[in-house]
mmCIF file with all atom_site columns, C-alpha atoms in Angstrom:
data_model
loop_
_atom_site.group_PDB
_atom_site.id
_atom_site.type_symbol
_atom_site.label_atom_id
_atom_site.label_alt_id
_atom_site.label_comp_id
_atom_site.label_asym_id
_atom_site.label_entity_id
_atom_site.label_seq_id
_atom_site.pdbx_PDB_ins_code
_atom_site.Cartn_x
_atom_site.Cartn_y
_atom_site.Cartn_z
_atom_site.occupancy
_atom_site.B_iso_or_equiv
_atom_site.pdbx_formal_charge
_atom_site.auth_seq_id
_atom_site.auth_comp_id
_atom_site.auth_asym_id
_atom_site.auth_atom_id
_atom_site.pdbx_PDB_model_num
ATOM 1   C CA . GLN H 1 1   ? 0.000   0.000  0.000   1.00 88.00 ? 1   GLN H CA 1
ATOM 2   C CA . VAL H 1 2   ? 1.367   3.405  -1.042  1.00 94.00 ? 2   VAL H CA 1
ATOM 3   C CA . GLN H 1 3   ? 0.108   6.719  0.275   1.00 96.00 ? 3   GLN H CA 1
ATOM 4   C CA . LEU H 1 4   ? 0.841   10.283 -0.774  1.00 97.00 ? 4   LEU H CA 1
ATOM 5   C CA . VAL H 1 5   ? 0.260   12.896 1.900   1.00 95.00 ? 5   VAL H CA 1
ATOM 6   C CA . GLU H 1 6   ? 0.247   16.573 0.961   1.00 95.00 ? 6   GLU H CA 1
ATOM 7   C CA . SER H 1 7   ? 0.673   19.607 3.177   1.00 95.00 ? 7   SER H CA 1
ATOM 8   C CA . GLY H 1 8   ? 1.304   23.327 2.936   1.00 96.00 ? 8   GLY H CA 1
ATOM 9   C CA . GLY H 1 9   ? -1.819  24.728 1.321   1.00 95.00 ? 9   GLY H CA 1
ATOM 10  C CA . GLY H 1 10  ? -3.743  27.683 2.662   1.00 97.00 ? 10  GLY H CA 1
ATOM 11  C CA . LEU H 1 11  ? -4.838  31.258 2.107   1.00 98.00 ? 11  LEU H CA 1
ATOM 12  C CA . VAL H 1 12  ? -2.317  33.772 0.786   1.00 98.00 ? 12  VAL H CA 1
ATOM 13  C CA . GLN H 1 13  ? -2.531  37.300 -0.537  1.00 98.00 ? 13  GLN H CA 1
ATOM 14  C CA . PRO H 1 14  ? -1.747  38.104 -4.176  1.00 98.00 ? 14  PRO H CA 1
ATOM 15  C CA . GLY H 1 15  ? 1.991   38.364 -4.652  1.00 98.00 ? 15  GLY H CA 1
ATOM 16  C CA . GLY H 1 16  ? 2.632   36.002 -1.756  1.00 98.00 ? 16  GLY H CA 1
ATOM 17  C CA . SER H 1 17  ? 4.339   32.627 -1.563  1.00 98.00 ? 17  SER H CA 1
ATOM 18  C CA . LEU H 1 18  ? 3.563   29.115 -0.385  1.00 98.00 ? 18  LEU H CA 1
ATOM 19  C CA . ARG H 1 19  ? 5.431   25.816 -0.334  1.00 98.00 ? 19  ARG H CA 1
ATOM 20  C CA . LEU H 1 20  ? 3.611   22.545 -0.824  1.00 98.00 ? 20  LEU H CA 1
ATOM 21  C CA . SER H 1 21  ? 5.034   19.204 0.269   1.00 98.00 ? 21  SER H CA 1
ATOM 22  C CA . CYS H 1 22  ? 4.045   15.664 -0.667  1.00 98.00 ? 22  CYS H CA 1
ATOM 23  C CA . ALA H 1 23  ? 5.534   12.610 0.991   1.00 97.00 ? 23  ALA H CA 1
ATOM 24  C CA . ALA H 1 24  ? 5.176   9.085  -0.337  1.00 97.00 ? 24  ALA H CA 1
ATOM 25  C CA . SER H 1 25  ? 5.063   6.297  2.224   1.00 96.00 ? 25  SER H CA 1
ATOM 26  C CA . GLY H 1 26  ? 4.293   2.609  2.469   1.00 95.00 ? 26  GLY H CA 1
ATOM 27  C CA . SER H 1 27  ? 5.637   -0.266 0.438   1.00 91.00 ? 27  SER H CA 1
ATOM 28  C CA . ILE H 1 28  ? 8.136   1.509  -1.836  1.00 95.00 ? 28  ILE H CA 1
ATOM 29  C CA . PHE H 1 29  ? 10.969  0.060  -3.865  1.00 94.00 ? 29  PHE H CA 1
ATOM 30  C CA . ARG H 1 30  ? 11.545  3.238  -5.878  1.00 95.00 ? 30  ARG H CA 1
ATOM 31  C CA . VAL H 1 31  ? 9.756   6.504  -6.648  1.00 96.00 ? 31  VAL H CA 1
ATOM 32  C CA . ASN H 1 32  ? 10.133  7.628  -10.239 1.00 96.00 ? 32  ASN H CA 1
ATOM 33  C CA . ALA H 1 33  ? 8.505   10.747 -11.676 1.00 97.00 ? 33  ALA H CA 1
ATOM 34  C CA . MET H 1 34  ? 6.599   13.009 -9.292  1.00 98.00 ? 34  MET H CA 1
ATOM 35  C CA . GLY H 1 35  ? 4.458   16.004 -10.037 1.00 98.00 ? 35  GLY H CA 1
ATOM 36  C CA . TRP H 1 36  ? 1.837   18.518 -9.091  1.00 98.00 ? 36  TRP H CA 1
ATOM 37  C CA . TYR H 1 37  ? -1.515  19.089 -10.765 1.00 98.00 ? 37  TYR H CA 1
ATOM 38  C CA . ARG H 1 38  ? -4.312  21.480 -9.911  1.00 98.00 ? 38  ARG H CA 1
ATOM 39  C CA . GLN H 1 39  ? -8.030  21.766 -10.421 1.00 98.00 ? 39  GLN H CA 1
ATOM 40  C CA . ALA H 1 40  ? -9.914  25.026 -10.147 1.00 97.00 ? 40  ALA H CA 1
ATOM 41  C CA . PRO H 1 41  ? -13.704 25.128 -9.674  1.00 92.00 ? 41  PRO H CA 1
ATOM 42  C CA . GLY H 1 42  ? -15.485 24.299 -12.924 1.00 94.00 ? 42  GLY H CA 1
ATOM 43  C CA . LYS H 1 43  ? -12.244 23.413 -14.704 1.00 97.00 ? 43  LYS H CA 1
ATOM 44  C CA . GLU H 1 44  ? -10.420 20.236 -15.591 1.00 97.00 ? 44  GLU H CA 1
ATOM 45  C CA . ARG H 1 45  ? -7.359  19.072 -13.690 1.00 98.00 ? 45  ARG H CA 1
ATOM 46  C CA . GLU H 1 46  ? -4.205  20.461 -15.286 1.00 98.00 ? 46  GLU H CA 1
ATOM 47  C CA . LEU H 1 47  ? -0.500  19.795 -15.006 1.00 98.00 ? 47  LEU H CA 1
ATOM 48  C CA . VAL H 1 48  ? 1.496   22.311 -12.971 1.00 98.00 ? 48  VAL H CA 1
ATOM 49  C CA . ALA H 1 49  ? 4.982   20.797 -12.832 1.00 98.00 ? 49  ALA H CA 1
ATOM 50  C CA . THR H 1 50  ? 6.747   17.451 -12.947 1.00 98.00 ? 50  THR H CA 1
ATOM 51  C CA . ILE H 1 51  ? 10.165  16.204 -11.909 1.00 98.00 ? 51  ILE H CA 1
ATOM 52  C CA . SER H 1 52  ? 11.785  12.974 -13.040 1.00 96.00 ? 52  SER H CA 1
ATOM 53  C CA . GLY H 1 53  ? 13.808  10.586 -10.938 1.00 92.00 ? 53  GLY H CA 1
ATOM 54  C CA . SER H 1 54  ? 16.928  12.299 -12.263 1.00 93.00 ? 54  SER H CA 1
ATOM 55  C CA . ALA H 1 55  ? 15.513  15.750 -11.355 1.00 93.00 ? 55  ALA H CA 1
ATOM 56  C CA . SER H 1 56  ? 14.625  16.858 -14.872 1.00 97.00 ? 56  SER H CA 1
ATOM 57  C CA . THR H 1 57  ? 11.756  19.340 -14.591 1.00 98.00 ? 57  THR H CA 1
ATOM 58  C CA . ASN H 1 58  ? 8.805   20.441 -16.682 1.00 98.00 ? 58  ASN H CA 1
ATOM 59  C CA . TYR H 1 59  ? 6.424   23.337 -16.032 1.00 98.00 ? 59  TYR H CA 1
ATOM 60  C CA . ALA H 1 60  ? 3.134   24.610 -17.360 1.00 98.00 ? 60  ALA H CA 1
ATOM 61  C CA . ASP H 1 61  ? 3.609   27.894 -19.223 1.00 98.00 ? 61  ASP H CA 1
ATOM 62  C CA . SER H 1 62  ? 1.347   29.655 -16.733 1.00 97.00 ? 62  SER H CA 1
ATOM 63  C CA . VAL H 1 63  ? 3.713   28.980 -13.814 1.00 98.00 ? 63  VAL H CA 1
ATOM 64  C CA . LYS H 1 64  ? 7.142   29.162 -15.455 1.00 98.00 ? 64  LYS H CA 1
ATOM 65  C CA . GLY H 1 65  ? 9.409   31.557 -13.616 1.00 98.00 ? 65  GLY H CA 1
ATOM 66  C CA . ARG H 1 66  ? 7.120   31.628 -10.557 1.00 98.00 ? 66  ARG H CA 1
ATOM 67  C CA . PHE H 1 67  ? 6.948   27.998 -9.349  1.00 98.00 ? 67  PHE H CA 1
ATOM 68  C CA . THR H 1 68  ? 9.827   25.657 -8.572  1.00 98.00 ? 68  THR H CA 1
ATOM 69  C CA . ILE H 1 69  ? 9.522   21.892 -8.162  1.00 98.00 ? 69  ILE H CA 1
ATOM 70  C CA . THR H 1 70  ? 12.167  19.953 -6.261  1.00 98.00 ? 70  THR H CA 1
ATOM 71  C CA . ARG H 1 71  ? 12.462  16.547 -4.637  1.00 98.00 ? 71  ARG H CA 1
ATOM 72  C CA . ASP H 1 72  ? 14.270  14.816 -1.808  1.00 97.00 ? 72  ASP H CA 1
ATOM 73  C CA . ASN H 1 73  ? 14.800  11.217 -2.854  1.00 96.00 ? 73  ASN H CA 1
ATOM 74  C CA . ALA H 1 74  ? 15.935  10.142 0.606   1.00 96.00 ? 74  ALA H CA 1
ATOM 75  C CA . LYS H 1 75  ? 12.548  11.230 1.971   1.00 96.00 ? 75  LYS H CA 1
ATOM 76  C CA . ASN H 1 76  ? 10.459  10.254 -1.086  1.00 97.00 ? 76  ASN H CA 1
ATOM 77  C CA . THR H 1 77  ? 9.141   13.807 -0.986  1.00 98.00 ? 77  THR H CA 1
ATOM 78  C CA . VAL H 1 78  ? 8.357   16.375 -3.655  1.00 98.00 ? 78  VAL H CA 1
ATOM 79  C CA . TYR H 1 79  ? 8.017   20.094 -3.037  1.00 98.00 ? 79  TYR H CA 1
ATOM 80  C CA . LEU H 1 80  ? 6.401   22.935 -4.942  1.00 98.00 ? 80  LEU H CA 1
ATOM 81  C CA . ARG H 1 81  ? 7.597   26.419 -4.133  1.00 98.00 ? 81  ARG H CA 1
ATOM 82  C CA . MET H 1 82  ? 5.055   28.952 -5.414  1.00 98.00 ? 82  MET H CA 1
ATOM 83  C CA . ASP H 1 83  ? 6.001   32.630 -5.656  1.00 98.00 ? 83  ASP H CA 1
ATOM 84  C CA . SER H 1 84  ? 4.204   35.678 -7.055  1.00 98.00 ? 84  SER H CA 1
ATOM 85  C CA . LEU H 1 85  ? 0.871   33.968 -6.561  1.00 98.00 ? 85  LEU H CA 1
ATOM 86  C CA . ASN H 1 86  ? -2.198  35.463 -8.204  1.00 97.00 ? 86  ASN H CA 1
ATOM 87  C CA . PRO H 1 87  ? -5.927  34.686 -7.895  1.00 97.00 ? 87  PRO H CA 1
ATOM 88  C CA . GLU H 1 88  ? -5.762  32.510 -11.028 1.00 97.00 ? 88  GLU H CA 1
ATOM 89  C CA . ASP H 1 89  ? -3.583  30.088 -9.057  1.00 98.00 ? 89  ASP H CA 1
ATOM 90  C CA . THR H 1 90  ? -6.481  29.330 -6.719  1.00 98.00 ? 90  THR H CA 1
ATOM 91  C CA . ALA H 1 91  ? -7.231  25.613 -6.952  1.00 98.00 ? 91  ALA H CA 1
ATOM 92  C CA . VAL H 1 92  ? -6.957  22.265 -5.235  1.00 98.00 ? 92  VAL H CA 1
ATOM 93  C CA . TYR H 1 93  ? -3.407  21.050 -5.777  1.00 98.00 ? 93  TYR H CA 1
ATOM 94  C CA . TYR H 1 94  ? -2.821  17.315 -6.153  1.00 98.00 ? 94  TYR H CA 1
ATOM 95  C CA . CYS H 1 95  ? 0.418   15.404 -5.863  1.00 98.00 ? 95  CYS H CA 1
ATOM 96  C CA . ASN H 1 96  ? 1.105   12.535 -8.264  1.00 98.00 ? 96  ASN H CA 1
ATOM 97  C CA . ALA H 1 97  ? 3.874   9.957  -8.202  1.00 98.00 ? 97  ALA H CA 1
ATOM 98  C CA . TYR H 1 98  ? 4.856   6.915  -10.197 1.00 97.00 ? 98  TYR H CA 1
ATOM 99  C CA . VAL H 1 99  ? 5.871   4.418  -7.541  1.00 96.00 ? 99  VAL H CA 1
ATOM 100 C CA . MET H 1 100 ? 7.398   0.990  -7.821  1.00 94.00 ? 100 MET H CA 1
ATOM 101 C CA . PRO H 1 101 ? 6.139   -1.014 -4.848  1.00 91.00 ? 101 PRO H CA 1
ATOM 102 C CA . SER H 1 102 ? 8.513   -3.752 -5.959  1.00 91.00 ? 102 SER H CA 1
ATOM 103 C CA . ARG H 1 103 ? 11.184  -4.274 -8.591  1.00 92.00 ? 103 ARG H CA 1
ATOM 104 C CA . TYR H 1 104 ? 8.542   -5.745 -10.908 1.00 92.00 ? 104 TYR H CA 1
ATOM 105 C CA . SER H 1 105 ? 5.622   -3.353 -10.720 1.00 92.00 ? 105 SER H CA 1
ATOM 106 C CA . SER H 1 106 ? 4.810   0.353  -11.053 1.00 93.00 ? 106 SER H CA 1
ATOM 107 C CA . ALA H 1 107 ? 1.668   2.399  -10.615 1.00 96.00 ? 107 ALA H CA 1
ATOM 108 C CA . SER H 1 108 ? 0.474   5.985  -10.492 1.00 97.00 ? 108 SER H CA 1
ATOM 109 C CA . TYR H 1 109 ? -0.701  7.302  -7.150  1.00 97.00 ? 109 TYR H CA 1
ATOM 110 C CA . TRP H 1 110 ? -2.509  10.514 -6.172  1.00 97.00 ? 110 TRP H CA 1
ATOM 111 C CA . GLY H 1 111 ? -2.652  12.508 -2.990  1.00 97.00 ? 111 GLY H CA 1
ATOM 112 C CA . GLN H 1 112 ? -5.881  13.725 -1.437  1.00 96.00 ? 112 GLN H CA 1
ATOM 113 C CA . GLY H 1 113 ? -5.374  17.319 -2.549  1.00 97.00 ? 113 GLY H CA 1
ATOM 114 C CA . THR H 1 114 ? -4.630  20.535 -0.696  1.00 97.00 ? 114 THR H CA 1
ATOM 115 C CA . GLN H 1 115 ? -6.496  23.816 -1.180  1.00 98.00 ? 115 GLN H CA 1
ATOM 116 C CA . VAL H 1 116 ? -4.588  26.920 -2.249  1.00 98.00 ? 116 VAL H CA 1
ATOM 117 C CA . THR H 1 117 ? -6.552  30.169 -2.180  1.00 98.00 ? 117 THR H CA 1
ATOM 118 C CA . VAL H 1 118 ? -5.059  33.449 -3.389  1.00 98.00 ? 118 VAL H CA 1
ATOM 119 C CA . SER H 1 119 ? -7.167  36.368 -2.278  1.00 97.00 ? 119 SER H CA 1
ATOM 120 C CA . SER H 1 120 ? -6.901  39.745 -0.620  1.00 95.00 ? 120 SER H CA 1
#
């Protein structure tokens, strides 16, 4: 059983910053790609940023230059530093990870989501 637990969401004023964390736990042989997605009310879930096992990163155009994704492989944890937040960043943010519970299997797992609200 693999679990992803997110933390760090909340209410922030426009122009402010937040850092999200997501830790994978349970039966883990290896964690490969990890990423963050978000879903705003009435919209589809969209990719925010991903990071490979070798730390290669990819960002949505809307967050480039403002968000930074990093990971700590020793802790099976991915982080999302969000700067210069604006109201359009308001959404539920979900962590995703491709986890190998054993040498012979791999699956995609999702966290429960954490709310980020940008408002004055």
